[in-house]
Amino acid sequence: MTRLFPTAVLAVLFTLSAAVSASAQSIDETINSIFASSTGWFVNLIFSNFPGTSFPWIVGWLVIAATVFTVYFGVIQFRAFGHAIALVKGDYSDPNDAGEVSHFQALATALSGTVGLGNIAGVAVAIGIGGPGATFWMILAGLLGMASKFTECTLGVKYRNEYPNGTVSGGPMYYLTKGFAERGMRGGKFLAVMFSIFCILGALGGGNMFQANQAHAQLTNVFGDYPGFITGVIFAAIVFAVIVGGLKSIARVTEKVVPFMGIIYVGTALIIIAMNYDKIGWAIGQIFAGAFTGLGVAGGLVGALIQGFRRAAFSNEAGVGSAAIAHSAVRTKEPITEGFVSLLEPLIDTVIVCTMTALVIIITGQLISDPNTGLYVLNETGTAIQTVGDNSGVALTSAAFSSSIGGFKYILALAVILFAFSTMISWSYYGLKAWTYLFGEGKAQELTFKSIFCVFVVIGASASLGPVIDFSDAAIFAMAVVNIIGLYVLMPIVKRELNSYWSRLKSGEIKKFT
């Protein structure tokens, strides 16, 4: 009987395995249904609209905060722009300062987490619904978001933990805890724990599974259908090889990948714009006219404004708090310097990269307009602009680029892979720091999270996880709810740091490092 037991167990397991394989699709649908029904309330709460409008309250939360910080810090995004460039160049960098990475590496790491598929597909959705005018509001929201990044990244460095081995840990969970305590306020620890939980969920979902899933989808478009786990295993192996070396390893990769993928994508866009140079003036006119009149698009002026603000807020993550985790590791003894550097992120991500996507779509004539009235023609449902080939999302971007450059799908596939990869390795670091905040620092804790993260890479590429992705996206923006509460409380501390630094810089006390 004892000898037969293993055989019987194997037979039962084999039977169960066959049954599971035969009904994999139904099981997947059941899991998705159960997950959606149990978490749908949270997703609906985060992405719900203001009563009587189609404007998501979370977008308003982010844009209002960005406006407040812009006014409070005296339009810091423009006043500090030149000095931010000097810092990125290393003019004021002392290699002996505490920290793990340079200003440029911190910027590249944070950018790799925001410049991604949203710049390709998300912008196309915004333009398709809100028309060219959405571009204007997207740029405005991006410029305002620079002040949010400045605020959170300054705090990230100021309240970071520095360890004897030279590593650091920082981000909202640390400045919520320490900053609130410094001001004699309660609730900081609770907010820090909530932020960490949301950050881990967001890292495993939107920063991981969604990226792997979309990368696999684009690869199958180019090379034909094949099992997703193959993409997942390859991605997981490469991601693990990078993240196992810590932030310095991540920074070495992102400082090469980010400029490379930016040059490929923006360079291609500039070539197409140059090829259609005679339409540049017209396209800019469409952007401004659409911003203030709507040009007959779905929702009119308000529709253009909503789509532009929404795309910018979802693209650059200003106010979410994720970038503050990467910037906290910079080598500096002046927290405000990394605030200056970080304000360049929304400029690059939204004002430059997103605008390039929008201009190519507009300038290549993908949006169909009525030649008699000049107004855009809506689709049958009246919810979006009719496009050539009825494309939307990433397909619309691909069609716009391919209309001028044949075979662009291969360039787009490379861009998607690079964007997905860079986003995953950056979010692995964000999730790791949230994980170690909750469970403590140490090699074992780090390896545990990194292993879990790579398993989710395979899952993301292999499965249809719509409800999970919705939930993780909601978790990312729930981070913003917690983070911005902290920014409002702690912004006087940032202003004190700013005034001190400016006075010392102007007096000559702070000098360029040689």
Short mmCIF file of C-alpha atoms in Angstrom, two decimals:
data_model
loop_
_atom_site.label_atom_id
_atom_site.label_comp_id
_atom_site.label_asym_id
_atom_site.label_seq_id
_atom_site.Cartn_x
_atom_site.Cartn_y
_atom_site.Cartn_z
CA MET A 1 0.00 0.00 0.00
CA THR A 2 2.89 2.31 0.88
CA ARG A 3 4.55 1.60 -2.46
CA LEU A 4 1.36 2.32 -4.36
CA PHE A 5 0.78 5.64 -2.63
CA PRO A 6 3.23 7.75 -4.72
CA THR A 7 1.88 6.19 -7.91
CA ALA A 8 -1.70 6.91 -6.89
CA VAL A 9 -0.81 10.47 -6.01
CA LEU A 10 0.90 10.95 -9.37
CA ALA A 11 -2.13 9.52 -11.16
CA VAL A 12 -4.46 11.88 -9.30
CA LEU A 13 -2.18 14.85 -10.00
CA PHE A 14 -1.97 13.88 -13.69
CA THR A 15 -5.77 13.67 -13.91
CA LEU A 16 -6.17 17.01 -12.18
CA SER A 17 -3.55 18.56 -14.46
CA ALA A 18 -5.36 17.33 -17.55
CA ALA A 19 -8.66 18.65 -16.24
CA VAL A 20 -7.11 22.02 -15.49
CA SER A 21 -5.55 22.20 -18.95
CA ALA A 22 -8.84 21.30 -20.60
CA SER A 23 -10.68 24.05 -18.78
CA ALA A 24 -7.86 26.64 -18.53
CA GLN A 25 -9.85 29.29 -20.30
CA SER A 26 -12.90 28.91 -18.08
CA ILE A 27 -10.73 28.88 -14.94
CA ASP A 28 -8.96 32.03 -16.10
CA GLU A 29 -12.30 33.70 -16.73
CA THR A 30 -13.57 32.57 -13.33
CA ILE A 31 -10.51 33.95 -11.53
CA ASN A 32 -10.79 37.22 -13.43
CA SER A 33 -14.49 37.44 -12.59
CA ILE A 34 -13.93 36.77 -8.88
CA PHE A 35 -11.06 39.24 -8.72
CA ALA A 36 -13.03 41.91 -10.58
CA SER A 37 -16.07 41.50 -8.34
CA SER A 38 -13.97 41.76 -5.16
CA THR A 39 -11.79 44.70 -6.19
CA GLY A 40 -14.07 46.53 -8.62
CA TRP A 41 -15.25 48.93 -5.91
CA PHE A 42 -11.67 50.10 -5.35
CA VAL A 43 -11.00 50.60 -9.06
CA ASN A 44 -14.29 52.46 -9.50
CA LEU A 45 -13.54 54.65 -6.49
CA ILE A 46 -10.10 55.75 -7.75
CA PHE A 47 -11.15 56.35 -11.35
CA SER A 48 -14.65 57.69 -10.76
CA ASN A 49 -15.66 61.09 -12.16
CA PHE A 50 -16.72 64.25 -10.42
CA PRO A 51 -20.53 64.18 -10.11
CA GLY A 52 -22.21 65.35 -13.30
CA THR A 53 -18.95 65.38 -15.31
CA SER A 54 -16.66 63.01 -17.19
CA PHE A 55 -13.60 64.38 -15.37
CA PRO A 56 -11.85 61.77 -13.13
CA TRP A 57 -11.43 63.17 -9.62
CA ILE A 58 -7.93 61.64 -9.33
CA VAL A 59 -6.79 63.75 -12.31
CA GLY A 60 -8.20 66.84 -10.63
CA TRP A 61 -6.40 65.84 -7.42
CA LEU A 62 -3.07 65.70 -9.29
CA VAL A 63 -3.57 68.85 -11.40
CA ILE A 64 -4.82 70.98 -8.51
CA ALA A 65 -1.82 69.93 -6.40
CA ALA A 66 0.55 70.75 -9.26
CA THR A 67 -1.05 74.20 -9.58
CA VAL A 68 -0.75 74.84 -5.84
CA PHE A 69 2.95 73.88 -5.83
CA THR A 70 3.61 76.01 -8.93
CA VAL A 71 2.18 79.08 -7.23
CA TYR A 72 3.64 78.33 -3.77
CA PHE A 73 7.19 77.94 -5.10
CA GLY A 74 6.99 80.91 -7.46
CA VAL A 75 6.93 79.04 -10.80
CA ILE A 76 10.03 77.09 -9.79
CA GLN A 77 9.95 75.02 -13.00
CA PHE A 78 11.09 78.05 -14.99
CA ARG A 79 13.24 79.82 -12.39
CA ALA A 80 15.37 76.73 -11.72
CA PHE A 81 15.50 75.28 -15.23
CA GLY A 82 19.02 76.49 -16.07
CA HIS A 83 20.43 75.36 -12.74
CA ALA A 84 18.76 71.95 -13.17
CA ILE A 85 20.64 71.45 -16.45
CA ALA A 86 23.91 72.39 -14.74
CA LEU A 87 23.25 69.83 -11.99
CA VAL A 88 22.51 67.06 -14.50
CA LYS A 89 25.77 67.88 -16.28
CA GLY A 90 27.56 67.33 -12.96
CA ASP A 91 28.78 70.90 -12.50
CA TYR A 92 27.98 70.83 -8.77
CA SER A 93 28.49 67.11 -8.09
CA ASP A 94 30.89 65.99 -5.37
CA PRO A 95 31.67 62.26 -5.76
CA ASN A 96 32.29 62.03 -2.01
CA ASP A 97 28.71 62.95 -1.09
CA ALA A 98 26.46 60.24 0.35
CA GLY A 99 24.32 58.37 -2.16
CA GLU A 100 24.52 55.66 -4.79
CA VAL A 101 24.01 57.33 -8.19
CA SER A 102 24.71 60.60 -10.03
CA HIS A 103 22.08 63.25 -10.79
CA PHE A 104 21.93 62.03 -14.39
CA GLN A 105 21.55 58.37 -13.39
CA ALA A 106 18.76 59.22 -10.92
CA LEU A 107 16.96 61.21 -13.63
CA ALA A 108 17.38 58.37 -16.16
CA THR A 109 16.11 55.77 -13.68
CA ALA A 110 13.03 57.82 -12.82
CA LEU A 111 12.38 58.61 -16.49
CA SER A 112 12.57 54.94 -17.39
CA GLY A 113 9.65 54.37 -15.04
CA THR A 114 7.46 57.04 -16.66
CA VAL A 115 8.47 57.12 -20.34
CA GLY A 116 6.71 54.04 -21.62
CA LEU A 117 3.75 52.61 -23.43
CA GLY A 118 1.53 55.48 -22.30
CA ASN A 119 3.57 57.81 -24.49
CA ILE A 120 2.78 55.63 -27.51
CA ALA A 121 -0.76 54.33 -26.95
CA GLY A 122 -2.13 56.67 -24.30
CA VAL A 123 -1.49 59.84 -26.27
CA ALA A 124 -3.19 58.32 -29.31
CA VAL A 125 -6.28 57.65 -27.20
CA ALA A 126 -6.28 61.25 -25.92
CA ILE A 127 -5.94 62.71 -29.42
CA GLY A 128 -8.51 60.31 -30.83
CA ILE A 129 -11.11 61.42 -28.27
CA GLY A 130 -10.12 65.00 -27.46
CA GLY A 131 -8.67 65.99 -30.82
CA PRO A 132 -5.52 68.07 -31.40
CA GLY A 133 -6.57 70.49 -28.63
CA ALA A 134 -5.84 67.79 -26.05
CA THR A 135 -2.16 68.34 -26.84
CA PHE A 136 -2.25 71.91 -25.49
CA TRP A 137 -3.78 70.85 -22.17
CA MET A 138 -1.40 67.90 -21.98
CA ILE A 139 1.56 70.26 -22.30
CA LEU A 140 0.11 72.65 -19.70
CA ALA A 141 -0.46 69.81 -17.22
CA GLY A 142 3.07 68.57 -17.87
CA LEU A 143 4.53 71.99 -17.11
CA LEU A 144 2.50 72.24 -13.90
CA GLY A 145 3.55 68.71 -12.92
CA MET A 146 7.19 69.82 -12.85
CA ALA A 147 6.45 71.59 -9.54
CA SER A 148 4.99 68.41 -8.02
CA LYS A 149 8.10 66.42 -8.93
CA PHE A 150 10.28 69.18 -7.46
CA THR A 151 8.41 69.01 -4.15
CA GLU A 152 8.33 65.24 -3.67
CA CYS A 153 11.90 64.56 -4.79
CA THR A 154 13.34 67.25 -2.51
CA LEU A 155 11.60 65.57 0.41
CA GLY A 156 12.74 62.15 -0.76
CA VAL A 157 16.40 63.13 -0.38
CA LYS A 158 15.93 65.15 2.82
CA TYR A 159 14.35 62.32 4.80
CA ARG A 160 16.14 59.31 3.28
CA ASN A 161 17.89 56.64 5.35
CA GLU A 162 21.66 56.35 4.74
CA TYR A 163 23.32 53.07 5.68
CA PRO A 164 26.98 52.27 6.55
CA ASN A 165 27.44 50.20 3.37
CA GLY A 166 26.73 53.27 1.22
CA THR A 167 23.19 52.32 0.19
CA VAL A 168 20.18 54.52 0.86
CA SER A 169 16.42 54.13 1.11
CA GLY A 170 14.06 57.00 0.53
CA GLY A 171 10.69 58.00 -0.81
CA PRO A 172 7.24 58.98 0.47
CA MET A 173 7.18 56.26 3.14
CA TYR A 174 10.21 57.84 4.80
CA TYR A 175 9.26 61.50 4.51
CA LEU A 176 5.70 60.78 5.60
CA THR A 177 7.03 59.10 8.75
CA LYS A 178 9.89 61.47 9.59
CA GLY A 179 8.40 64.68 8.24
CA PHE A 180 5.13 64.34 10.13
CA ALA A 181 7.03 63.51 13.32
CA GLU A 182 9.28 66.56 12.82
CA ARG A 183 6.22 68.77 12.56
CA GLY A 184 4.62 67.13 15.60
CA MET A 185 1.78 65.64 13.57
CA ARG A 186 0.20 62.20 13.85
CA GLY A 187 -0.78 59.85 11.04
CA GLY A 188 2.51 59.83 9.14
CA LYS A 189 3.27 56.17 9.93
CA PHE A 190 -0.21 55.07 8.84
CA LEU A 191 0.07 56.98 5.56
CA ALA A 192 3.54 55.52 4.97
CA VAL A 193 2.27 51.95 5.40
CA MET A 194 -0.67 52.60 3.07
CA PHE A 195 1.66 54.12 0.48
CA SER A 196 4.00 51.12 0.68
CA ILE A 197 1.17 48.63 0.17
CA PHE A 198 -0.17 50.53 -2.84
CA CYS A 199 3.37 50.85 -4.24
CA ILE A 200 4.02 47.10 -4.05
CA LEU A 201 0.70 46.32 -5.75
CA GLY A 202 1.35 48.94 -8.42
CA ALA A 203 4.88 47.66 -9.01
CA LEU A 204 3.72 44.07 -9.52
CA GLY A 205 0.82 45.09 -11.76
CA GLY A 206 1.12 48.30 -13.78
CA GLY A 207 4.90 48.42 -13.43
CA ASN A 208 5.40 44.76 -14.28
CA MET A 209 2.58 42.53 -15.58
CA PHE A 210 1.06 45.18 -17.85
CA GLN A 211 4.48 45.94 -19.38
CA ALA A 212 5.27 42.27 -20.04
CA ASN A 213 1.77 41.67 -21.40
CA GLN A 214 1.93 44.57 -23.88
CA ALA A 215 5.49 43.75 -24.95
CA HIS A 216 4.37 40.21 -25.79
CA ALA A 217 1.34 41.54 -27.68
CA GLN A 218 3.54 43.78 -29.83
CA LEU A 219 6.02 40.95 -30.49
CA THR A 220 3.22 38.66 -31.68
CA ASN A 221 2.06 41.40 -34.03
CA VAL A 222 5.48 41.36 -35.66
CA PHE A 223 6.55 37.71 -35.45
CA GLY A 224 3.23 35.88 -35.25
CA ASP A 225 1.51 34.16 -32.37
CA TYR A 226 3.53 32.11 -29.87
CA PRO A 227 3.15 31.22 -26.15
CA GLY A 228 3.42 34.19 -23.82
CA PHE A 229 5.47 32.33 -21.22
CA ILE A 230 8.42 32.35 -23.65
CA THR A 231 8.45 36.14 -23.67
CA GLY A 232 7.90 36.10 -19.91
CA VAL A 233 10.81 33.78 -19.12
CA ILE A 234 13.23 35.73 -21.35
CA PHE A 235 12.15 39.07 -19.88
CA ALA A 236 12.27 37.69 -16.33
CA ALA A 237 15.81 36.38 -16.81
CA ILE A 238 17.06 39.71 -18.20
CA VAL A 239 15.23 41.75 -15.56
CA PHE A 240 16.59 39.56 -12.74
CA ALA A 241 20.13 39.85 -14.10
CA VAL A 242 19.83 43.63 -13.87
CA ILE A 243 17.94 44.12 -10.60
CA VAL A 244 19.91 41.56 -8.59
CA GLY A 245 22.82 44.03 -8.69
CA GLY A 246 20.78 46.73 -6.93
CA LEU A 247 20.20 50.36 -7.86
CA LYS A 248 23.71 50.92 -9.19
CA SER A 249 23.16 48.12 -11.69
CA ILE A 250 19.73 49.50 -12.61
CA ALA A 251 21.19 53.00 -13.02
CA ARG A 252 23.99 51.76 -15.29
CA VAL A 253 21.39 50.19 -17.58
CA THR A 254 18.85 53.03 -17.55
CA GLU A 255 21.46 55.73 -18.25
CA LYS A 256 22.13 53.90 -21.53
CA VAL A 257 18.67 52.57 -22.40
CA VAL A 258 16.67 55.75 -21.71
CA PRO A 259 18.68 58.07 -23.98
CA PHE A 260 18.82 55.35 -26.64
CA MET A 261 15.08 54.68 -26.68
CA GLY A 262 14.36 58.40 -26.49
CA ILE A 263 16.60 59.11 -29.49
CA ILE A 264 15.00 56.29 -31.51
CA TYR A 265 11.44 57.39 -30.82
CA VAL A 266 11.79 61.18 -30.82
CA GLY A 267 14.28 61.03 -33.70
CA THR A 268 11.83 59.07 -35.84
CA ALA A 269 9.06 61.53 -34.96
CA LEU A 270 11.24 64.52 -35.90
CA ILE A 271 12.08 62.91 -39.25
CA ILE A 272 8.36 62.47 -40.02
CA ILE A 273 7.59 66.04 -38.93
CA ALA A 274 10.43 67.31 -41.15
CA MET A 275 9.09 65.27 -44.08
CA ASN A 276 5.77 67.07 -43.60
CA TYR A 277 7.26 70.48 -42.80
CA ASP A 278 4.61 72.26 -44.83
CA LYS A 279 1.93 71.12 -42.39
CA ILE A 280 3.70 72.15 -39.17
CA GLY A 281 2.02 75.56 -39.00
CA TRP A 282 -1.36 74.02 -39.69
CA ALA A 283 -0.87 71.36 -36.99
CA ILE A 284 0.07 73.96 -34.37
CA GLY A 285 -2.99 75.97 -35.39
CA GLN A 286 -5.15 72.88 -34.90
CA ILE A 287 -3.72 72.36 -31.41
CA PHE A 288 -4.49 75.91 -30.29
CA ALA A 289 -7.88 76.09 -32.01
CA GLY A 290 -8.89 72.72 -30.60
CA ALA A 291 -7.79 73.74 -27.10
CA PHE A 292 -10.19 76.67 -26.96
CA THR A 293 -13.00 75.71 -29.34
CA GLY A 294 -12.98 71.92 -29.41
CA LEU A 295 -13.20 71.86 -33.25
CA GLY A 296 -16.30 69.72 -32.96
CA VAL A 297 -14.60 66.81 -31.19
CA ALA A 298 -16.34 64.53 -28.70
CA GLY A 299 -17.07 66.62 -25.64
CA GLY A 300 -15.93 69.86 -27.32
CA LEU A 301 -13.58 72.14 -25.40
CA VAL A 302 -14.15 70.29 -22.12
CA GLY A 303 -13.43 66.96 -23.82
CA ALA A 304 -10.11 68.24 -25.13
CA LEU A 305 -9.17 69.62 -21.71
CA ILE A 306 -10.10 66.42 -19.87
CA GLN A 307 -8.17 64.17 -22.26
CA GLY A 308 -5.09 66.38 -22.20
CA PHE A 309 -4.95 66.64 -18.41
CA ARG A 310 -5.71 62.95 -18.00
CA ARG A 311 -2.96 61.84 -20.38
CA ALA A 312 -0.37 64.08 -18.74
CA ALA A 313 -1.29 63.00 -15.22
CA PHE A 314 -1.21 59.32 -16.14
CA SER A 315 2.01 59.65 -18.12
CA ASN A 316 4.49 61.58 -15.95
CA GLU A 317 3.17 60.38 -12.55
CA ALA A 318 3.93 63.78 -11.01
CA GLY A 319 2.55 63.64 -7.47
CA VAL A 320 2.37 59.83 -7.38
CA GLY A 321 5.58 59.66 -5.34
CA SER A 322 7.28 56.88 -7.32
CA ALA A 323 10.04 59.09 -8.73
CA ALA A 324 10.98 60.30 -5.24
CA ILE A 325 12.14 56.75 -4.47
CA ALA A 326 14.66 56.75 -7.34
CA HIS A 327 15.82 60.32 -6.78
CA SER A 328 16.42 59.64 -3.08
CA ALA A 329 19.50 57.60 -3.94
CA VAL A 330 21.38 60.50 -5.59
CA ARG A 331 24.84 61.53 -4.41
CA THR A 332 24.28 64.94 -2.83
CA LYS A 333 24.24 66.70 0.52
CA GLU A 334 21.71 69.28 -0.71
CA PRO A 335 18.18 67.79 -0.96
CA ILE A 336 16.91 70.72 -3.04
CA THR A 337 19.33 69.94 -5.88
CA GLU A 338 17.51 66.72 -6.68
CA GLY A 339 14.24 68.59 -6.63
CA PHE A 340 15.67 70.83 -9.37
CA VAL A 341 16.82 67.81 -11.41
CA SER A 342 13.51 65.97 -11.05
CA LEU A 343 11.45 68.83 -12.47
CA LEU A 344 12.98 67.99 -15.85
CA GLU A 345 11.06 64.67 -15.92
CA PRO A 346 7.57 65.93 -16.85
CA LEU A 347 9.21 68.23 -19.39
CA ILE A 348 10.88 65.29 -21.14
CA ASP A 349 8.11 62.74 -20.66
CA THR A 350 5.04 64.85 -21.40
CA VAL A 351 6.04 68.13 -23.04
CA ILE A 352 8.54 66.50 -25.44
CA VAL A 353 7.85 62.77 -25.94
CA CYS A 354 4.03 62.88 -25.69
CA THR A 355 3.89 65.99 -27.87
CA MET A 356 5.99 64.27 -30.54
CA THR A 357 3.46 61.42 -30.68
CA ALA A 358 0.55 63.88 -30.92
CA LEU A 359 2.19 65.95 -33.67
CA VAL A 360 2.91 62.90 -35.82
CA ILE A 361 -0.71 61.73 -35.53
CA ILE A 362 -2.04 65.19 -36.42
CA ILE A 363 0.46 66.03 -39.14
CA THR A 364 0.07 62.73 -41.02
CA GLY A 365 -3.69 63.27 -41.36
CA GLN A 366 -4.88 60.27 -39.37
CA LEU A 367 -7.85 62.23 -37.99
CA ILE A 368 -10.66 62.61 -40.54
CA SER A 369 -12.21 66.07 -40.89
CA ASP A 370 -15.04 67.52 -42.96
CA PRO A 371 -13.50 69.49 -45.85
CA ASN A 372 -16.46 71.88 -45.91
CA THR A 373 -16.60 72.83 -42.22
CA GLY A 374 -13.07 71.97 -41.11
CA LEU A 375 -14.55 70.15 -38.11
CA TYR A 376 -13.53 66.63 -37.21
CA VAL A 377 -15.89 63.80 -38.08
CA LEU A 378 -16.99 61.64 -35.15
CA ASN A 379 -17.34 57.87 -35.31
CA GLU A 380 -20.73 56.16 -35.37
CA THR A 381 -21.07 56.19 -31.59
CA GLY A 382 -19.99 59.83 -31.35
CA THR A 383 -17.41 59.02 -28.68
CA ALA A 384 -14.23 59.62 -30.69
CA ILE A 385 -12.90 61.09 -33.93
CA GLN A 386 -13.08 58.89 -36.99
CA THR A 387 -9.59 57.87 -38.06
CA VAL A 388 -8.05 56.46 -41.23
CA GLY A 389 -8.48 52.70 -40.99
CA ASP A 390 -10.58 53.12 -37.82
CA ASN A 391 -7.43 52.78 -35.74
CA SER A 392 -7.09 53.75 -32.09
CA GLY A 393 -4.48 53.47 -29.36
CA VAL A 394 -1.14 51.95 -30.32
CA ALA A 395 -2.53 50.99 -33.74
CA LEU A 396 -3.21 54.67 -34.47
CA THR A 397 0.34 55.64 -33.51
CA SER A 398 1.74 52.80 -35.60
CA ALA A 399 -0.36 53.82 -38.61
CA ALA A 400 0.72 57.47 -38.28
CA PHE A 401 4.41 56.59 -38.23
CA SER A 402 4.10 53.89 -40.91
CA SER A 403 2.34 56.29 -43.29
CA SER A 404 5.65 58.12 -43.72
CA ILE A 405 8.18 55.43 -42.85
CA GLY A 406 7.50 51.93 -44.11
CA GLY A 407 8.18 49.08 -41.70
CA PHE A 408 7.72 51.29 -38.67
CA LYS A 409 6.13 48.36 -36.86
CA TYR A 410 9.64 46.98 -36.35
CA ILE A 411 10.86 50.28 -34.89
CA LEU A 412 7.73 50.41 -32.72
CA ALA A 413 8.30 46.84 -31.53
CA LEU A 414 11.84 47.78 -30.46
CA ALA A 415 10.56 50.91 -28.72
CA VAL A 416 7.84 48.95 -26.89
CA ILE A 417 10.37 46.35 -25.72
CA LEU A 418 12.78 49.00 -24.47
CA PHE A 419 10.00 51.01 -22.83
CA ALA A 420 8.56 47.91 -21.15
CA PHE A 421 11.96 46.68 -19.98
CA SER A 422 13.07 50.02 -18.56
CA THR A 423 9.74 50.52 -16.81
CA MET A 424 9.94 47.09 -15.21
CA ILE A 425 13.44 47.52 -13.79
CA SER A 426 12.58 50.95 -12.39
CA TRP A 427 9.35 49.78 -10.79
CA SER A 428 11.17 46.76 -9.36
CA TYR A 429 13.24 49.24 -7.36
CA TYR A 430 10.17 51.23 -6.28
CA GLY A 431 8.43 48.06 -5.12
CA LEU A 432 11.58 46.81 -3.41
CA LYS A 433 11.96 49.96 -1.31
CA ALA A 434 8.30 49.76 -0.28
CA TRP A 435 8.82 46.07 0.55
CA THR A 436 11.91 46.69 2.71
CA TYR A 437 10.14 49.56 4.46
CA LEU A 438 7.45 47.11 5.57
CA PHE A 439 9.60 44.02 6.20
CA GLY A 440 13.04 45.44 6.98
CA GLU A 441 16.34 45.83 5.17
CA GLY A 442 18.47 42.80 4.33
CA LYS A 443 19.66 40.53 1.53
CA ALA A 444 17.01 37.89 2.25
CA GLN A 445 14.16 40.42 2.10
CA GLU A 446 15.53 41.92 -1.11
CA LEU A 447 16.00 38.56 -2.84
CA THR A 448 12.48 37.51 -1.82
CA PHE A 449 10.88 40.53 -3.47
CA LYS A 450 13.09 40.37 -6.58
CA SER A 451 12.15 36.70 -7.07
CA ILE A 452 8.44 37.46 -6.63
CA PHE A 453 8.75 40.35 -9.08
CA CYS A 454 10.29 38.13 -11.78
CA VAL A 455 7.61 35.46 -11.32
CA PHE A 456 5.01 38.15 -12.01
CA VAL A 457 6.86 39.04 -15.23
CA VAL A 458 6.12 35.53 -16.53
CA ILE A 459 2.52 35.67 -15.30
CA GLY A 460 1.96 39.05 -16.97
CA ALA A 461 3.24 37.88 -20.35
CA SER A 462 1.30 34.61 -20.20
CA ALA A 463 -2.18 35.52 -19.02
CA SER A 464 -5.12 37.80 -19.65
CA LEU A 465 -5.23 39.84 -16.48
CA GLY A 466 -7.56 42.73 -17.20
CA PRO A 467 -9.05 43.08 -13.70
CA VAL A 468 -5.61 42.70 -12.09
CA ILE A 469 -4.19 45.42 -14.30
CA ASP A 470 -7.13 47.70 -13.52
CA PHE A 471 -6.58 47.13 -9.82
CA SER A 472 -2.83 47.74 -9.99
CA ASP A 473 -3.33 50.93 -12.00
CA ALA A 474 -5.77 52.08 -9.33
CA ALA A 475 -3.14 51.23 -6.69
CA ILE A 476 -0.59 53.44 -8.45
CA PHE A 477 -2.93 56.41 -8.33
CA ALA A 478 -3.97 55.59 -4.77
CA MET A 479 -0.29 56.27 -4.03
CA ALA A 480 -0.94 59.83 -5.21
CA VAL A 481 -3.82 60.30 -2.79
CA VAL A 482 -1.57 59.43 0.14
CA ASN A 483 1.52 61.19 -1.19
CA ILE A 484 -0.09 64.55 -1.98
CA ILE A 485 -1.60 64.75 1.51
CA GLY A 486 1.99 64.52 2.76
CA LEU A 487 3.25 67.08 0.25
CA TYR A 488 0.71 69.65 1.40
CA VAL A 489 1.78 69.15 5.02
CA LEU A 490 5.52 69.23 4.28
CA MET A 491 5.79 71.88 1.55
CA PRO A 492 6.85 74.60 4.07
CA ILE A 493 9.94 72.49 4.77
CA VAL A 494 10.72 72.39 1.06
CA LYS A 495 10.35 76.17 0.85
CA ARG A 496 12.78 76.59 3.73
CA GLU A 497 15.30 74.37 1.93
CA LEU A 498 14.76 76.32 -1.30
CA ASN A 499 15.31 79.74 0.27
CA SER A 500 18.43 78.55 2.08
CA TYR A 501 19.95 77.05 -1.07
CA TRP A 502 19.16 80.05 -3.29
CA SER A 503 20.73 82.49 -0.82
CA ARG A 504 23.90 80.40 -0.51
CA LEU A 505 24.11 79.93 -4.28
CA LYS A 506 23.77 83.67 -4.92
CA SER A 507 26.31 84.55 -2.21
CA GLY A 508 28.88 82.24 -3.76
CA GLU A 509 28.96 79.83 -0.81
CA ILE A 510 27.81 77.03 -3.12
CA LYS A 511 30.27 76.72 -5.98
CA LYS A 512 30.78 74.48 -8.96
CA PHE A 513 32.75 71.36 -8.10
CA THR A 514 36.04 70.92 -9.93
#
